[in-house]
PDB file of C-alpha atoms in Angstrom:
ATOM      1  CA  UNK L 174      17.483   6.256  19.974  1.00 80.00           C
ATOM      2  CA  UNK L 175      14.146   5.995  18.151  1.00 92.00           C
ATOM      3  CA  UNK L 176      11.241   7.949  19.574  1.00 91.00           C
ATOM      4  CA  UNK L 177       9.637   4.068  19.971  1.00 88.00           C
ATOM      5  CA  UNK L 178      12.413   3.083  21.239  1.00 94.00           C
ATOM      6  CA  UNK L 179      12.993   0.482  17.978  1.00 96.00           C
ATOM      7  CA  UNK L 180      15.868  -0.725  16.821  1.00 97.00           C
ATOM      8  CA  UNK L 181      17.325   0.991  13.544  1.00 97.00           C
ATOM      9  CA  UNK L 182      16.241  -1.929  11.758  1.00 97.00           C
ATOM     10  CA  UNK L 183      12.899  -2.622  13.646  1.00 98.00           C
ATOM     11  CA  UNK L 184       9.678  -2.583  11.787  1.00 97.00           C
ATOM     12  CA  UNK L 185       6.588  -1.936  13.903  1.00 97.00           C
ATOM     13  CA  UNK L 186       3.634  -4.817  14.784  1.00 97.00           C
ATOM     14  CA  UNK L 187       2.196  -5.326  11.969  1.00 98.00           C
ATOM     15  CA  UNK L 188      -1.184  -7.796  12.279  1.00 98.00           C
ATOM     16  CA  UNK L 189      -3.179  -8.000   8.628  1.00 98.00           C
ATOM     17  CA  UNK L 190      -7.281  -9.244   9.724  1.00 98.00           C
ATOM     18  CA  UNK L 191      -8.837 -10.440   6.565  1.00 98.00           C
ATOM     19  CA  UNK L 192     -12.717 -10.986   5.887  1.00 97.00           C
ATOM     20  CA  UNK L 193     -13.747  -7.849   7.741  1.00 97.00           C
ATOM     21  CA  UNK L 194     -16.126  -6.147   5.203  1.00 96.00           C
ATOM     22  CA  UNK L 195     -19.671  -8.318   4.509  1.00 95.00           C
ATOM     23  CA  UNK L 196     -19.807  -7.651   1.073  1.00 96.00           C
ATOM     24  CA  UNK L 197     -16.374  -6.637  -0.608  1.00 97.00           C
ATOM     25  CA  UNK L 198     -15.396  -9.453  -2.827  1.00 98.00           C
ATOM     26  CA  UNK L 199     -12.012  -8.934  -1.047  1.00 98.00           C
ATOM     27  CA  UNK L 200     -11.505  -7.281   2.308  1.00 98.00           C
ATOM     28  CA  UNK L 201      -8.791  -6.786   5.286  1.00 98.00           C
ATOM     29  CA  UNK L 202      -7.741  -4.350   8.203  1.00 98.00           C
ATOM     30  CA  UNK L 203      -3.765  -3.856   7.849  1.00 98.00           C
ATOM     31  CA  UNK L 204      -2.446  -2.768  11.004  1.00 98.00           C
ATOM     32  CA  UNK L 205       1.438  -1.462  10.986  1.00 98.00           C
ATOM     33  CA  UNK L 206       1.737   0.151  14.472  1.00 97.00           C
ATOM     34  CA  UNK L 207      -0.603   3.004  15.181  1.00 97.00           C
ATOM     35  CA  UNK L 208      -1.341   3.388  11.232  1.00 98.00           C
ATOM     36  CA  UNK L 209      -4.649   1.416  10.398  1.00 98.00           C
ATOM     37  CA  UNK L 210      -5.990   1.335   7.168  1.00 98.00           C
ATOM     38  CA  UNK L 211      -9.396  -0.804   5.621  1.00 98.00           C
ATOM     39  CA  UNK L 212      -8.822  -1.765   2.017  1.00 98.00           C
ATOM     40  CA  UNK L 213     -11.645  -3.849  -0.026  1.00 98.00           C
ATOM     41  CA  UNK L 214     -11.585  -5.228  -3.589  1.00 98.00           C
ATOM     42  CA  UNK L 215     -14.692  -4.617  -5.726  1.00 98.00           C
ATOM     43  CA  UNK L 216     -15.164  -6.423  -8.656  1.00 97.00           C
ATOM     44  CA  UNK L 217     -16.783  -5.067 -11.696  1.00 96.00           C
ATOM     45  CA  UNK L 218     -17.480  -6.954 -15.003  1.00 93.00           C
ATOM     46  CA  UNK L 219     -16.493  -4.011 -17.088  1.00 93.00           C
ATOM     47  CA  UNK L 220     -13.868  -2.389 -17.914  1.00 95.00           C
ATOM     48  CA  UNK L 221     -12.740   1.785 -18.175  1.00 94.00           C
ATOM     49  CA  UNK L 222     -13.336   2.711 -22.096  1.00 95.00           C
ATOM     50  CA  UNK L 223     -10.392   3.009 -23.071  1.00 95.00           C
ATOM     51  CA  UNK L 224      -9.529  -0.677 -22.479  1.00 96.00           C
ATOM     52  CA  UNK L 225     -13.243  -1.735 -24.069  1.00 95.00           C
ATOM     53  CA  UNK L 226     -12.645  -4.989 -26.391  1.00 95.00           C
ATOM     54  CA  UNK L 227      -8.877  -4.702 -25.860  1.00 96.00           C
ATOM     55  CA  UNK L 228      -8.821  -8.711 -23.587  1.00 95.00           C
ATOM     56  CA  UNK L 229      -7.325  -6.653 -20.808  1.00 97.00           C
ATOM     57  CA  UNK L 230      -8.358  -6.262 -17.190  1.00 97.00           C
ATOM     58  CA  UNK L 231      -8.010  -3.553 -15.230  1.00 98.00           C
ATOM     59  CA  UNK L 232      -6.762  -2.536 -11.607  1.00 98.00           C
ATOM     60  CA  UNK L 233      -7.539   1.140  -9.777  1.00 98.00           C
ATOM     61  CA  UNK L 234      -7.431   2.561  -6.578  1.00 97.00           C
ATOM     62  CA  UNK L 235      -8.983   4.954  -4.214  1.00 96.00           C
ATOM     63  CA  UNK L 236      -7.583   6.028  -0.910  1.00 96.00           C
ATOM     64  CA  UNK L 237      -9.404   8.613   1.577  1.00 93.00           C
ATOM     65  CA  UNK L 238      -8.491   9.473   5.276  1.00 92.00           C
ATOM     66  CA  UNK L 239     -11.504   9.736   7.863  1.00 91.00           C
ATOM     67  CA  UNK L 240     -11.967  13.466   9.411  1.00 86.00           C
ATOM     68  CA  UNK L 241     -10.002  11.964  12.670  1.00 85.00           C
ATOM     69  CA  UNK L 242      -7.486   9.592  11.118  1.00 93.00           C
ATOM     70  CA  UNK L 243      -4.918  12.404  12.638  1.00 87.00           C
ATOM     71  CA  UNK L 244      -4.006  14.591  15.285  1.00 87.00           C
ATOM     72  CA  UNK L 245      -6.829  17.455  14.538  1.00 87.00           C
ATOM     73  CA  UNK L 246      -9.912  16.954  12.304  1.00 92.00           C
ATOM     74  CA  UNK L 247      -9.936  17.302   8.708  1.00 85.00           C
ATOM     75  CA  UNK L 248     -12.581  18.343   6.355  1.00 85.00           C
ATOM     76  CA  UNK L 249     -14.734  15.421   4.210  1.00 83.00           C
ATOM     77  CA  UNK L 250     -12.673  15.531   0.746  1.00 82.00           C
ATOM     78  CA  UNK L 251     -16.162  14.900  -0.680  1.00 73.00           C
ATOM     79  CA  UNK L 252     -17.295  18.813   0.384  1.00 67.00           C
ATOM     80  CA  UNK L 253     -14.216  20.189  -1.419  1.00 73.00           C
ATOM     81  CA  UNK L 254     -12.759  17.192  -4.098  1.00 80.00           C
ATOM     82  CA  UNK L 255     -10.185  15.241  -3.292  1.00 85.00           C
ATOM     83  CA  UNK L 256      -6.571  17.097  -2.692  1.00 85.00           C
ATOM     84  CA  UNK L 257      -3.503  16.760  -4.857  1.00 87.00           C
ATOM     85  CA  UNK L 258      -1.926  14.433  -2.151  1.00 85.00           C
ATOM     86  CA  UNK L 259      -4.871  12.174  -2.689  1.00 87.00           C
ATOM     87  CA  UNK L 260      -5.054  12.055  -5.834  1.00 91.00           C
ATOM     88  CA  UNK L 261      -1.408  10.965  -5.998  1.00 92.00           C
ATOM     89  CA  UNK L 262      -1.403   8.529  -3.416  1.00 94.00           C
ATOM     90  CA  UNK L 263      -4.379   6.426  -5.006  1.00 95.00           C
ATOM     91  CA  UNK L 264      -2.930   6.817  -8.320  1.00 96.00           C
ATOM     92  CA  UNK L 265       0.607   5.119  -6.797  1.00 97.00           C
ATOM     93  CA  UNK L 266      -1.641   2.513  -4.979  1.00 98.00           C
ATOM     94  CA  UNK L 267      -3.596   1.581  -8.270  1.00 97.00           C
ATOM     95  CA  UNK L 268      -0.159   1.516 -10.479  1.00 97.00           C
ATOM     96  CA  UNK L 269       1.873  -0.221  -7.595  1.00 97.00           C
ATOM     97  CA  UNK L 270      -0.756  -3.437  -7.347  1.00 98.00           C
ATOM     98  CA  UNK L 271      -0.716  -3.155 -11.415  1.00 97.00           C
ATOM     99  CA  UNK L 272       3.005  -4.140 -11.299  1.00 96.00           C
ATOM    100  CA  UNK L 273       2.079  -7.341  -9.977  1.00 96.00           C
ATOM    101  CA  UNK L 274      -0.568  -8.331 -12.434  1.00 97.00           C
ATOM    102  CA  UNK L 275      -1.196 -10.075 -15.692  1.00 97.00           C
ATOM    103  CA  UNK L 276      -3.763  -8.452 -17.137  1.00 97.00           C
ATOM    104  CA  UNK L 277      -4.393 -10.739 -19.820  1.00 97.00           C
ATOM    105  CA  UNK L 278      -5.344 -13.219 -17.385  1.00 97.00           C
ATOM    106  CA  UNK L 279      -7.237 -11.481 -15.530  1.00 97.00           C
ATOM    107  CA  UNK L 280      -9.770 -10.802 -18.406  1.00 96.00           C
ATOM    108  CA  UNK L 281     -11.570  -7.865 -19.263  1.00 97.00           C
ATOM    109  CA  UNK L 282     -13.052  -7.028 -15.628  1.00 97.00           C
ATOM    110  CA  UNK L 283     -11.855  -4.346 -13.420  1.00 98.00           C
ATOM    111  CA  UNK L 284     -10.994  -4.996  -9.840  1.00 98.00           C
ATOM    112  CA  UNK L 285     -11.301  -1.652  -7.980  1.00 98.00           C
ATOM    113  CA  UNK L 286      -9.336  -1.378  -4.463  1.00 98.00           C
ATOM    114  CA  UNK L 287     -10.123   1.021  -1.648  1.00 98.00           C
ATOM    115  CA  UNK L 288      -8.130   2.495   0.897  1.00 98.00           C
ATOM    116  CA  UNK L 289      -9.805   3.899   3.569  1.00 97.00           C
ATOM    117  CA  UNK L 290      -7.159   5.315   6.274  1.00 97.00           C
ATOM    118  CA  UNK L 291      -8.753   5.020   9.802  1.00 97.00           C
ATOM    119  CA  UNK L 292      -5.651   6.343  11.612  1.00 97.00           C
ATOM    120  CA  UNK L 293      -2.647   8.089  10.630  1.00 96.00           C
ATOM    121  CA  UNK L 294       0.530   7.407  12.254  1.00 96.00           C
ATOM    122  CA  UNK L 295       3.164   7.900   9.510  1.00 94.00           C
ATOM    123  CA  UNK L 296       3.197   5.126   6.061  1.00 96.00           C
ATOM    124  CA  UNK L 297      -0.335   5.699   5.284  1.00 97.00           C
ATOM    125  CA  UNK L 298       0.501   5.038   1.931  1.00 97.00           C
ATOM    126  CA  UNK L 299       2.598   2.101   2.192  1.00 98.00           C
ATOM    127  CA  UNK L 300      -0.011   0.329   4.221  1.00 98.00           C
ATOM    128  CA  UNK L 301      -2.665   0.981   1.468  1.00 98.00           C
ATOM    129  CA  UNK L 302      -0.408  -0.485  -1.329  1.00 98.00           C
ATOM    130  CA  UNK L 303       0.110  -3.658   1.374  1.00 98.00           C
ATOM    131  CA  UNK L 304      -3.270  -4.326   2.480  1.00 98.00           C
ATOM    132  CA  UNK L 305      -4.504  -3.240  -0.865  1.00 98.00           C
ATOM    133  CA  UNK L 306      -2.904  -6.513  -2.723  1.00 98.00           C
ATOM    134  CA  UNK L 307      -4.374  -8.839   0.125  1.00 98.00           C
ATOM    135  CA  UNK L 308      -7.946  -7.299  -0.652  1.00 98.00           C
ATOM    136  CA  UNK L 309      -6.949  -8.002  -4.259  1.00 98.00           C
ATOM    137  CA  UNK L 310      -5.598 -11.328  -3.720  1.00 98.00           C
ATOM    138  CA  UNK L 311      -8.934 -12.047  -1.912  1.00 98.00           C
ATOM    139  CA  UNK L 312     -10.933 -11.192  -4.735  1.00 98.00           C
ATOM    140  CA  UNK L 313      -9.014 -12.965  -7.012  1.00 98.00           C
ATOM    141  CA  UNK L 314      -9.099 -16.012  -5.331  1.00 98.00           C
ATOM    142  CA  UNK L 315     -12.974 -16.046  -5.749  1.00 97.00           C
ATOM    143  CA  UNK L 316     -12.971 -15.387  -9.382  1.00 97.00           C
ATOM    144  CA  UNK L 317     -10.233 -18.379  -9.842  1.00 97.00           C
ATOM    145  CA  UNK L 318     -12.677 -20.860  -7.387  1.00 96.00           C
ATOM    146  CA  UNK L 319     -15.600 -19.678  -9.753  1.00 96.00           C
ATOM    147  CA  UNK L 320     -14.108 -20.557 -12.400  1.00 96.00           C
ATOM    148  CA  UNK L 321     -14.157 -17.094 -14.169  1.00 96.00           C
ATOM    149  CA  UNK L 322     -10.488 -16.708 -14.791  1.00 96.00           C
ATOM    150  CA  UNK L 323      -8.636 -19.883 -15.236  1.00 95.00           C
ATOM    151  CA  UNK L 324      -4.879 -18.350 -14.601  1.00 97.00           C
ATOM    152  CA  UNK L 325      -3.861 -17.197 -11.581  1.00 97.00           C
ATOM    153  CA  UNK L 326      -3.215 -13.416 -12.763  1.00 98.00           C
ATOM    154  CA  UNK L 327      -1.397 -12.696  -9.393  1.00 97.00           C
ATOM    155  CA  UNK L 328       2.774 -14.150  -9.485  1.00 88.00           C
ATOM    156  CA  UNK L 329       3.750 -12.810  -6.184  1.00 93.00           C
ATOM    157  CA  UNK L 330       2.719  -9.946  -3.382  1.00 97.00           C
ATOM    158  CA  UNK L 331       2.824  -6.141  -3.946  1.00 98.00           C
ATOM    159  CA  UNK L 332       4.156  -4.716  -0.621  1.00 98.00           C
ATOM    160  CA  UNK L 333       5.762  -0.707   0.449  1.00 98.00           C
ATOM    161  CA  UNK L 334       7.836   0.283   3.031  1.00 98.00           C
ATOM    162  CA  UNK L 335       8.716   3.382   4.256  1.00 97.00           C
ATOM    163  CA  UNK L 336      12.573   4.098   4.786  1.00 97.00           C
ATOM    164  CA  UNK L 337      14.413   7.751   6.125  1.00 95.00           C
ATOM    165  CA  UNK L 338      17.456   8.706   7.390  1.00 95.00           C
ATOM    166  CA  UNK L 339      16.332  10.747  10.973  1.00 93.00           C
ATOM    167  CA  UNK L 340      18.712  12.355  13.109  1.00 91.00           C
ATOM    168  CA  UNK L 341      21.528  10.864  11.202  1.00 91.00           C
ATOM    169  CA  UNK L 342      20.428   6.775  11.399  1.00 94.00           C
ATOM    170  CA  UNK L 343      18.902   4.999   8.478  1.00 96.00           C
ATOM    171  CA  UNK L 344      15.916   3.928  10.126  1.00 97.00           C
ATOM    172  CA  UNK L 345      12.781   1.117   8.345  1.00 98.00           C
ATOM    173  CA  UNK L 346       9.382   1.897   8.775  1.00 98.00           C
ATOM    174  CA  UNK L 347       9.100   5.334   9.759  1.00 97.00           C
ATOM    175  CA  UNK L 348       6.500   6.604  12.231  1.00 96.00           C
ATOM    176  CA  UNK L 349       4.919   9.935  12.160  1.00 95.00           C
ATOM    177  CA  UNK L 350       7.342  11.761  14.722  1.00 94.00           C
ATOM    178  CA  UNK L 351      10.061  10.178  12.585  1.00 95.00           C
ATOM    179  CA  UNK L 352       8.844  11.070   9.333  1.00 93.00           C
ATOM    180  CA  UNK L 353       7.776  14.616  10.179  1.00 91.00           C
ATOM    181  CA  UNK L 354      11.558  15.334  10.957  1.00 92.00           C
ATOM    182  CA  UNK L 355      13.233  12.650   8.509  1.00 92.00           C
ATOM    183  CA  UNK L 356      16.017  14.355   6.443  1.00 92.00           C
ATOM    184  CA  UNK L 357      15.685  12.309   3.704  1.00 94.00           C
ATOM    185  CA  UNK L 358      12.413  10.295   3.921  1.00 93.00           C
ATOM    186  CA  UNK L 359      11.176   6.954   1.113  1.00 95.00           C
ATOM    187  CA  UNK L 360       8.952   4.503   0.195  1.00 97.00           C
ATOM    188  CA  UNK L 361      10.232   1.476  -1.234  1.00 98.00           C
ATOM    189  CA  UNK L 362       7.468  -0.480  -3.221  1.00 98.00           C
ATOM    190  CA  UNK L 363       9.086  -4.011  -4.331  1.00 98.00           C
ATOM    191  CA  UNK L 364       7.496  -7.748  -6.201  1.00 94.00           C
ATOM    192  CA  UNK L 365       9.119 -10.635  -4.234  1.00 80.00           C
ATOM    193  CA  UNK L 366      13.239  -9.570  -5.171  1.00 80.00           C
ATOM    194  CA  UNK L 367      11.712  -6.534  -7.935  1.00 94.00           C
ATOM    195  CA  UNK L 368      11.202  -2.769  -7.309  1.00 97.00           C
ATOM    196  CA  UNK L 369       7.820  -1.464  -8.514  1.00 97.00           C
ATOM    197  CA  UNK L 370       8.343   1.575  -7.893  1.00 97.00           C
ATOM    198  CA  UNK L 371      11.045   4.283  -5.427  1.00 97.00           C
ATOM    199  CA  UNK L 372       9.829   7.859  -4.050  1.00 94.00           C
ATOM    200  CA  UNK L 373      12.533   9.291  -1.859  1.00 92.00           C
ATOM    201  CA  UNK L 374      13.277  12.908  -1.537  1.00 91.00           C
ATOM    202  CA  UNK L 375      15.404  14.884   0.149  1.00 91.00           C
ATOM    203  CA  UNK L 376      13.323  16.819   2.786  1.00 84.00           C
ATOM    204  CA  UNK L 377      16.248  18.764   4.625  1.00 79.00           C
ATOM    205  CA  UNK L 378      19.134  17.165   3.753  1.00 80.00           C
ATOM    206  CA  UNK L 379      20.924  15.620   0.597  1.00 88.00           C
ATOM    207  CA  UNK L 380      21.902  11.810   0.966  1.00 92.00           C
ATOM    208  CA  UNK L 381      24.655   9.692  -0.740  1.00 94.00           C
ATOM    209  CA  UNK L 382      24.979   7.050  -3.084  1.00 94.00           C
ATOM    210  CA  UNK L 383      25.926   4.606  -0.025  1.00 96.00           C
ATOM    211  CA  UNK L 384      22.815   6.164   2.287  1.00 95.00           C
ATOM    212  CA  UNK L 385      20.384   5.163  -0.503  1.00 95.00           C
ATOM    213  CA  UNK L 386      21.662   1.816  -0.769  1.00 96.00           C
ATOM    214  CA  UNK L 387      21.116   1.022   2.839  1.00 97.00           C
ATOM    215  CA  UNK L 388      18.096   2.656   3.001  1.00 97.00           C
ATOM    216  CA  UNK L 389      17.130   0.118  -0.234  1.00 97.00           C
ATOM    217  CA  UNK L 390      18.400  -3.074   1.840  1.00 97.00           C
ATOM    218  CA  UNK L 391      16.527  -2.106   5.115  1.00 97.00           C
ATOM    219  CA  UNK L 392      13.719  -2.265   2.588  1.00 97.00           C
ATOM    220  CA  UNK L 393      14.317  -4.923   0.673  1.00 97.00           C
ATOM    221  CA  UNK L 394      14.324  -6.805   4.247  1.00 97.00           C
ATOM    222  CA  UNK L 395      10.731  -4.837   5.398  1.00 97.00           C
ATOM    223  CA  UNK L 396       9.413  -6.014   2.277  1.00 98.00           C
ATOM    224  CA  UNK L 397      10.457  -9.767   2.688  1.00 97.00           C
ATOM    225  CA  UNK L 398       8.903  -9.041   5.852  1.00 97.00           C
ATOM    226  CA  UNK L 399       5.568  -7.491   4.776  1.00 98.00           C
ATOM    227  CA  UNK L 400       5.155 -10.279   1.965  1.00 98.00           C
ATOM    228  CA  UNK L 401       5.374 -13.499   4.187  1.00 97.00           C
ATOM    229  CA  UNK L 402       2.556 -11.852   6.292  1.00 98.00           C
ATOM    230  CA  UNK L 403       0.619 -11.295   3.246  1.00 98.00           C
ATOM    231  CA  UNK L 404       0.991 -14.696   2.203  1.00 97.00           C
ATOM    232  CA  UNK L 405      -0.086 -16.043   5.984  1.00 98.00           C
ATOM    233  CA  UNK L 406      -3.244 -13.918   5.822  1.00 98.00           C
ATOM    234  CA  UNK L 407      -4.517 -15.249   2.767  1.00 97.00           C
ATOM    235  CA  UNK L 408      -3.657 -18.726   3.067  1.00 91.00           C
TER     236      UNK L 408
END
């Protein structure tokens, strides 16, 4: 039994609230069980240097947790810099929504997304990369009504889920008192039927050829999931 009470193959409530930030090109509130996160899109008519006169856009990321997004209270990253988990976790968003984008369409502008964790509960990162492509599919959508960008530079939805094998049961969309004592613990980041990207460790136990693939359909099936909701909230 699930400390929820789920089913092995249960994902948690998941509700996706779009429009929530005044003056983000993009905005929404993702919601997947007791993990909330606030992503906006921020457009910017230039692009890094590096891509300067190249016809390419240009999608990044930054993710941040609030001082009470968990159990105790954590310091402001801005006092110290950001930590290496940071760091990672907004590069992964910014290459995971990248995947899903033609950057020749998109023109040289940069579209930056922010991830802004208001409470932890396990998938932090997952929710980012989820909420994160609605925020971006927001902001693309006023760029195409505009008229700026005349192809759609978006094909299909970006979405992560977390998968882990926990007291012996392959198990979708961890929580936190699941994926604090996960054996084997993953986030699946997937296109419509394409992986982006796969991060799965083993975190006290090894795992099999045959426990990875059914951790990879339970989230192929969380993904389906996740995308159909992303598609309803931006309608």
């Amino acid at each position: 039994m699930r400390p929820s009470g789920r089913k092995p193959d249960e994902m948690r409530k998941v509700t996706i609230e779009t429009g929530v930030s005044r003056h983000a090109e993009g905005s929404c509130l993702i919601k997947m069980g007791d993990t909330h996160v606030l992503c906006t899109a921020s457009l910017d008519a230039r692009v890094p240097p590096f891509l300067k006169n190249s016809g390419l856009g240009w999608v990044t990321a930054e993710y941040g947790m609030l001082p009470r997004a968990t159990h105790s209270r954590m310091k402001r990253e801005a006092k110290d810099g950001q930590s290496g988990r940071t760091q990672e976790i907004q590069r992964l968003v910014g290459r995971a929504l990248r995947a899903g984008v033609d950057r020749v369409a998109l023109g040289e502008r940069q579209i930056t997304i922010d991830c802004d964790v208001i409470q932890a509960d396990g998938g932090t990162r997952c929710a980012a990369i989820t909420g994160g492509w609605v925020a971006l599919r927001l902001a693309v959508n006023k760029l195409l009504k505009a008229g700026v960008i005349i192809s759609d530079p978006l094909s299909a939805p970006v979405s992560a889920i977390s998968c882990g094998i926990y007291a012996g049961q392959a198990l979708l969309d961890l929580d936190y008192p699941e994926d604090s004592e996960a054996g084997v613990d993953g986030n699946f980041i997937m296109t419509a039927d394409r992986l982006v990207e796969i991060q799965m460790s083993a975190e006290g136990a090894t795992f099999s050829r045959a426990q990875m693939d059914t951790l990879l359909d339970l989230a192929t099936q969380g993904n389906a999931w996740l995308a159909a909701a992303q598609l309803e909230a931006v309608k």
